[in-house]
């Protein structure tokens, strides 16, 4: 069994990765931001020969990051930052509903063979209604400035209800189980079910790309009045990629892990108060050992319940049952002191529930390099009380 563990992890997370590789995997890698996930660790990478893990890709098919550099410097818009944040939060939809008035069009909604699959064909209307919505949980729209003062827009979200319901249906069809400590649900790609899942997953990928591209374009218009970008990076981190490693064609399932082939760039976000980065993959022996994979974020070290306390809904309202470790008031004060205009969010997304991005990147220094360092000035997320069955 070929396993590579990068960084420091608890035994349960490492065991989860080993279990995944044991179910038909060729090799596994655990990135430095990893933690326990649904069937496969977040930050976990598993390579298969002619097979794919449905639970490895996960419920948020094609969740990913996109960032663009705008032709404007922070000094030119610093007097407008709060107003820009308000406009983003007002015009971009967070949570399960749609607040933006404009419907979003994309070719994948009309022309894709996956819409003919039985478990997918009834999801088109849902997909159309949610395209361009961000969702909740750790999904966000951020505005940064880089080391030269240029503004960047960064977003993190995936395929919304389309991905969640697609995964749920295929897990059931394949006899898989939903849960954290369960065996992965691996399907043979030579089977009809495997081929159907591959088509459906790739539809989720096109859909997620279209959603992120639309949101970024809207935020760019709010800031500069146009969609002119100086630079752009865009990657999935919940996906099965068909790749060649050591002369062998493999399907590499990355769950909360970013592709980082030589010269390939990616946007990796830190916590709301920490820096984010644009990375570039290197051509090194370490990179090859990592299956050309790197982190997708800083990595959660505190559960939502531990951070914000236990809550439940009663007659549609959120009721606090236990007190969490994180003070939301302190979090908001800290963000103000750091010069971050924060909209939405809650204690479950506070900086202290995540590792420091520098710490996890240090473990990957021999396989990726930092091209740009991004400092946050606007962070927009769904509020902690926002109901969304598809978050994370």
Short mmCIF file of N, CA and C in Angstrom, two decimals, residues 55-154:
data_model
loop_
_atom_site.label_atom_id
_atom_site.label_comp_id
_atom_site.label_asym_id
_atom_site.label_seq_id
_atom_site.Cartn_x
_atom_site.Cartn_y
_atom_site.Cartn_z
N UNK A 55 -17.95 8.52 -2.95
CA UNK A 55 -17.86 9.21 -1.67
C UNK A 55 -16.57 10.01 -1.57
N UNK A 56 -15.53 9.62 -2.33
CA UNK A 56 -14.29 10.38 -2.34
C UNK A 56 -14.48 11.74 -2.99
N UNK A 57 -15.14 11.78 -4.13
CA UNK A 57 -15.47 13.06 -4.75
C UNK A 57 -16.39 13.85 -3.83
N UNK A 58 -17.34 13.16 -3.20
CA UNK A 58 -18.18 13.77 -2.18
C UNK A 58 -19.45 14.40 -2.70
N UNK A 59 -20.18 14.98 -1.77
CA UNK A 59 -21.49 15.56 -2.08
C UNK A 59 -21.39 16.88 -2.85
N UNK A 60 -20.38 17.67 -2.56
CA UNK A 60 -20.22 18.94 -3.28
C UNK A 60 -19.29 18.71 -4.45
N UNK A 61 -19.82 18.01 -5.46
CA UNK A 61 -19.04 17.71 -6.66
C UNK A 61 -18.46 19.01 -7.23
N UNK A 62 -17.17 18.97 -7.54
CA UNK A 62 -16.50 20.10 -8.21
C UNK A 62 -16.46 21.37 -7.38
N UNK A 63 -16.57 21.24 -6.06
CA UNK A 63 -16.29 22.43 -5.26
C UNK A 63 -14.89 22.88 -5.62
N UNK A 64 -14.69 24.18 -5.69
CA UNK A 64 -13.38 24.68 -6.11
C UNK A 64 -13.21 26.15 -5.85
N UNK A 65 -12.07 26.66 -6.26
CA UNK A 65 -11.71 28.06 -6.06
C UNK A 65 -11.44 28.74 -7.39
N UNK A 66 -11.84 30.00 -7.48
CA UNK A 66 -11.50 30.82 -8.64
C UNK A 66 -11.06 32.18 -8.12
N UNK A 67 -10.03 32.75 -8.76
CA UNK A 67 -9.58 34.09 -8.39
C UNK A 67 -9.17 34.85 -9.65
N UNK A 68 -9.45 36.14 -9.66
CA UNK A 68 -9.04 36.99 -10.77
C UNK A 68 -8.39 38.27 -10.23
N UNK A 69 -7.40 38.73 -10.96
CA UNK A 69 -6.73 39.99 -10.64
C UNK A 69 -7.35 41.09 -11.49
N UNK A 70 -7.74 42.19 -10.84
CA UNK A 70 -8.39 43.29 -11.54
C UNK A 70 -7.39 44.42 -11.81
N UNK A 71 -7.63 45.21 -12.85
CA UNK A 71 -6.71 46.31 -13.20
C UNK A 71 -6.96 47.56 -12.36
N UNK A 72 -7.02 47.38 -11.05
CA UNK A 72 -7.25 48.50 -10.14
C UNK A 72 -6.52 48.21 -8.83
N UNK A 73 -6.00 49.27 -8.20
CA UNK A 73 -5.28 49.09 -6.95
C UNK A 73 -6.15 49.44 -5.76
N UNK A 74 -5.80 48.86 -4.61
CA UNK A 74 -6.61 49.04 -3.41
C UNK A 74 -6.70 50.50 -3.00
N UNK A 75 -5.66 51.28 -3.26
CA UNK A 75 -5.68 52.71 -2.92
C UNK A 75 -6.79 53.45 -3.66
N UNK A 76 -7.12 52.96 -4.86
CA UNK A 76 -8.14 53.62 -5.68
C UNK A 76 -9.56 53.35 -5.18
N UNK A 77 -9.74 52.26 -4.40
CA UNK A 77 -11.09 51.89 -3.97
C UNK A 77 -11.23 51.79 -2.46
N UNK A 78 -10.18 52.15 -1.71
CA UNK A 78 -10.24 51.95 -0.26
C UNK A 78 -11.37 52.73 0.41
N UNK A 79 -11.74 53.87 -0.18
CA UNK A 79 -12.84 54.67 0.39
C UNK A 79 -14.20 54.03 0.11
N UNK A 80 -14.24 53.03 -0.78
CA UNK A 80 -15.49 52.40 -1.18
C UNK A 80 -15.63 50.98 -0.64
N UNK A 81 -14.67 50.50 0.12
CA UNK A 81 -14.64 49.08 0.46
C UNK A 81 -15.90 48.60 1.17
N UNK A 82 -16.38 49.37 2.14
CA UNK A 82 -17.59 48.94 2.86
C UNK A 82 -18.79 48.92 1.91
N UNK A 83 -18.89 49.93 1.08
CA UNK A 83 -20.00 49.98 0.12
C UNK A 83 -19.92 48.84 -0.88
N UNK A 84 -18.71 48.51 -1.33
CA UNK A 84 -18.53 47.39 -2.25
C UNK A 84 -18.98 46.09 -1.58
N UNK A 85 -18.57 45.90 -0.33
CA UNK A 85 -18.97 44.70 0.40
C UNK A 85 -20.47 44.60 0.55
N UNK A 86 -21.11 45.70 0.87
CA UNK A 86 -22.58 45.71 1.01
C UNK A 86 -23.25 45.34 -0.31
N UNK A 87 -22.70 45.87 -1.40
CA UNK A 87 -23.31 45.59 -2.71
C UNK A 87 -23.12 44.13 -3.11
N UNK A 88 -21.94 43.57 -2.81
CA UNK A 88 -21.72 42.15 -3.08
C UNK A 88 -22.71 41.31 -2.28
N UNK A 89 -22.83 41.62 -0.98
CA UNK A 89 -23.68 40.82 -0.10
C UNK A 89 -25.15 40.96 -0.48
N UNK A 90 -25.50 42.09 -1.05
CA UNK A 90 -26.89 42.32 -1.45
C UNK A 90 -27.20 41.67 -2.79
N UNK A 91 -26.23 41.61 -3.68
CA UNK A 91 -26.51 41.17 -5.05
C UNK A 91 -26.09 39.73 -5.37
N UNK A 92 -25.26 39.14 -4.54
CA UNK A 92 -24.88 37.74 -4.72
C UNK A 92 -25.64 36.90 -3.70
N UNK A 93 -26.14 35.76 -4.11
CA UNK A 93 -26.99 34.93 -3.24
C UNK A 93 -26.16 33.98 -2.38
N UNK A 94 -26.34 34.08 -1.07
CA UNK A 94 -25.73 33.16 -0.12
C UNK A 94 -26.85 32.34 0.53
N UNK A 95 -26.53 31.08 0.88
CA UNK A 95 -27.58 30.23 1.43
C UNK A 95 -28.28 29.47 0.33
N UNK A 96 -29.50 28.98 0.61
CA UNK A 96 -30.17 28.09 -0.32
C UNK A 96 -31.01 28.82 -1.37
N UNK A 97 -31.44 30.02 -1.10
CA UNK A 97 -32.31 30.74 -2.03
C UNK A 97 -31.54 31.61 -2.99
N UNK A 98 -32.27 32.36 -3.82
CA UNK A 98 -31.65 33.29 -4.76
C UNK A 98 -32.14 34.70 -4.45
N UNK A 99 -31.20 35.59 -4.16
CA UNK A 99 -31.58 36.99 -3.93
C UNK A 99 -31.29 37.86 -5.15
N UNK A 100 -30.29 37.45 -5.96
CA UNK A 100 -30.02 38.23 -7.17
C UNK A 100 -31.15 38.03 -8.17
N UNK A 101 -31.55 39.12 -8.79
CA UNK A 101 -32.71 39.09 -9.68
C UNK A 101 -32.40 38.43 -11.02
N UNK A 102 -31.15 38.48 -11.42
CA UNK A 102 -30.77 38.01 -12.74
C UNK A 102 -30.61 36.49 -12.76
N UNK A 103 -31.31 35.81 -13.66
CA UNK A 103 -31.10 34.37 -13.82
C UNK A 103 -29.82 34.16 -14.62
N UNK A 104 -29.18 33.04 -14.40
CA UNK A 104 -27.88 32.78 -15.00
C UNK A 104 -28.02 31.69 -16.06
N UNK A 105 -27.44 31.93 -17.21
CA UNK A 105 -27.48 30.96 -18.29
C UNK A 105 -26.11 30.31 -18.44
N UNK A 106 -26.10 29.06 -18.87
CA UNK A 106 -24.84 28.36 -19.14
C UNK A 106 -25.11 27.22 -20.10
N UNK A 107 -24.20 26.96 -21.04
CA UNK A 107 -24.41 25.87 -22.02
C UNK A 107 -24.67 24.52 -21.37
N UNK A 108 -24.06 24.26 -20.21
CA UNK A 108 -24.22 22.95 -19.58
C UNK A 108 -25.65 22.68 -19.14
N UNK A 109 -26.47 23.70 -19.00
CA UNK A 109 -27.86 23.50 -18.62
C UNK A 109 -28.69 22.95 -19.77
N UNK A 110 -28.19 23.11 -20.99
CA UNK A 110 -28.97 22.71 -22.16
C UNK A 110 -28.36 21.54 -22.93
N UNK A 111 -27.05 21.56 -23.09
CA UNK A 111 -26.41 20.55 -23.94
C UNK A 111 -25.43 19.74 -23.12
N UNK A 112 -25.89 18.59 -22.63
CA UNK A 112 -25.01 17.68 -21.91
C UNK A 112 -25.70 16.31 -21.81
N UNK A 113 -24.98 15.27 -22.20
CA UNK A 113 -25.56 13.92 -22.21
C UNK A 113 -26.01 13.46 -20.83
N UNK A 114 -25.43 14.04 -19.78
CA UNK A 114 -25.76 13.60 -18.42
C UNK A 114 -27.21 13.88 -18.06
N UNK A 115 -27.84 14.85 -18.73
CA UNK A 115 -29.25 15.15 -18.43
C UNK A 115 -30.17 14.00 -18.82
N UNK A 116 -29.66 13.04 -19.59
CA UNK A 116 -30.48 11.90 -19.98
C UNK A 116 -30.42 10.76 -18.96
N UNK A 117 -29.52 10.88 -17.98
CA UNK A 117 -29.40 9.85 -16.94
C UNK A 117 -30.58 9.95 -15.99
N UNK A 118 -31.18 8.83 -15.65
CA UNK A 118 -32.41 8.80 -14.85
C UNK A 118 -32.31 9.60 -13.56
N UNK A 119 -31.20 9.45 -12.81
CA UNK A 119 -31.11 10.10 -11.51
C UNK A 119 -30.72 11.57 -11.61
N UNK A 120 -30.44 12.04 -12.83
CA UNK A 120 -30.03 13.43 -13.03
C UNK A 120 -31.09 14.25 -13.75
N UNK A 121 -31.87 13.61 -14.62
CA UNK A 121 -32.75 14.36 -15.53
C UNK A 121 -33.77 15.25 -14.82
N UNK A 122 -34.17 14.87 -13.61
CA UNK A 122 -35.16 15.68 -12.89
C UNK A 122 -34.53 16.81 -12.08
N UNK A 123 -33.22 16.97 -12.18
CA UNK A 123 -32.53 17.99 -11.38
C UNK A 123 -32.24 19.27 -12.15
N UNK A 124 -32.63 19.31 -13.42
CA UNK A 124 -32.27 20.46 -14.22
C UNK A 124 -32.89 21.76 -13.71
N UNK A 125 -34.16 21.74 -13.34
CA UNK A 125 -34.81 22.96 -12.86
C UNK A 125 -34.17 23.46 -11.57
N UNK A 126 -33.84 22.52 -10.67
CA UNK A 126 -33.14 22.90 -9.44
C UNK A 126 -31.79 23.52 -9.77
N UNK A 127 -31.07 22.88 -10.68
CA UNK A 127 -29.75 23.39 -11.07
C UNK A 127 -29.85 24.79 -11.65
N UNK A 128 -30.83 24.99 -12.53
CA UNK A 128 -31.01 26.31 -13.15
C UNK A 128 -31.33 27.37 -12.10
N UNK A 129 -32.15 27.02 -11.13
CA UNK A 129 -32.55 27.99 -10.10
C UNK A 129 -31.40 28.36 -9.17
N UNK A 130 -30.40 27.46 -9.02
CA UNK A 130 -29.31 27.71 -8.08
C UNK A 130 -28.00 28.14 -8.75
N UNK A 131 -27.94 28.14 -10.07
CA UNK A 131 -26.70 28.50 -10.74
C UNK A 131 -26.31 29.94 -10.40
N UNK A 132 -25.09 30.12 -9.92
CA UNK A 132 -24.63 31.45 -9.54
C UNK A 132 -24.89 31.79 -8.09
N UNK A 133 -25.40 30.82 -7.30
CA UNK A 133 -25.56 31.04 -5.86
C UNK A 133 -24.38 30.40 -5.14
N UNK A 134 -23.97 31.01 -4.04
CA UNK A 134 -22.73 30.61 -3.37
C UNK A 134 -22.95 29.54 -2.31
N UNK A 135 -24.11 29.54 -1.66
CA UNK A 135 -24.34 28.59 -0.59
C UNK A 135 -23.84 29.12 0.74
N UNK A 136 -23.57 28.22 1.68
CA UNK A 136 -23.17 28.66 3.02
C UNK A 136 -21.99 27.83 3.51
N UNK A 137 -21.88 27.64 4.81
CA UNK A 137 -20.74 26.91 5.35
C UNK A 137 -19.46 27.69 5.16
N UNK A 138 -18.44 27.03 4.58
CA UNK A 138 -17.16 27.70 4.37
C UNK A 138 -17.03 28.28 2.97
N UNK A 139 -18.15 28.49 2.30
CA UNK A 139 -18.14 29.07 0.96
C UNK A 139 -18.20 30.59 1.05
N UNK A 140 -17.50 31.26 0.13
CA UNK A 140 -17.32 32.70 0.32
C UNK A 140 -17.09 33.44 -0.99
N UNK A 141 -17.22 34.76 -0.90
CA UNK A 141 -16.75 35.70 -1.91
C UNK A 141 -15.86 36.70 -1.18
N UNK A 142 -14.60 36.77 -1.56
CA UNK A 142 -13.64 37.65 -0.89
C UNK A 142 -13.01 38.64 -1.87
N UNK A 143 -12.60 39.77 -1.34
CA UNK A 143 -11.83 40.75 -2.10
C UNK A 143 -10.50 40.94 -1.37
N UNK A 144 -9.40 40.90 -2.12
CA UNK A 144 -8.05 41.01 -1.57
C UNK A 144 -7.25 42.07 -2.31
N UNK A 145 -6.05 42.36 -1.77
CA UNK A 145 -5.03 43.06 -2.55
C UNK A 145 -3.73 42.26 -2.45
N UNK A 146 -2.93 42.31 -3.53
CA UNK A 146 -1.70 41.53 -3.54
C UNK A 146 -0.50 42.38 -3.11
N UNK A 147 0.70 41.81 -3.22
CA UNK A 147 1.92 42.48 -2.76
C UNK A 147 2.22 43.77 -3.53
N UNK A 148 1.60 43.93 -4.69
CA UNK A 148 1.77 45.16 -5.47
C UNK A 148 0.58 46.10 -5.33
N UNK A 149 -0.38 45.73 -4.50
CA UNK A 149 -1.54 46.57 -4.26
C UNK A 149 -2.72 46.33 -5.18
N UNK A 150 -2.60 45.38 -6.12
CA UNK A 150 -3.70 45.14 -7.05
C UNK A 150 -4.82 44.34 -6.38
N UNK A 151 -6.04 44.65 -6.77
CA UNK A 151 -7.23 43.99 -6.23
C UNK A 151 -7.43 42.62 -6.89
N UNK A 152 -7.77 41.63 -6.06
CA UNK A 152 -8.16 40.31 -6.54
C UNK A 152 -9.54 39.96 -5.98
N UNK A 153 -10.31 39.21 -6.74
CA UNK A 153 -11.58 38.66 -6.28
C UNK A 153 -11.40 37.14 -6.21
N UNK A 154 -11.76 36.56 -5.06
CA UNK A 154 -11.65 35.11 -4.91
C UNK A 154 -12.97 34.51 -4.43
#
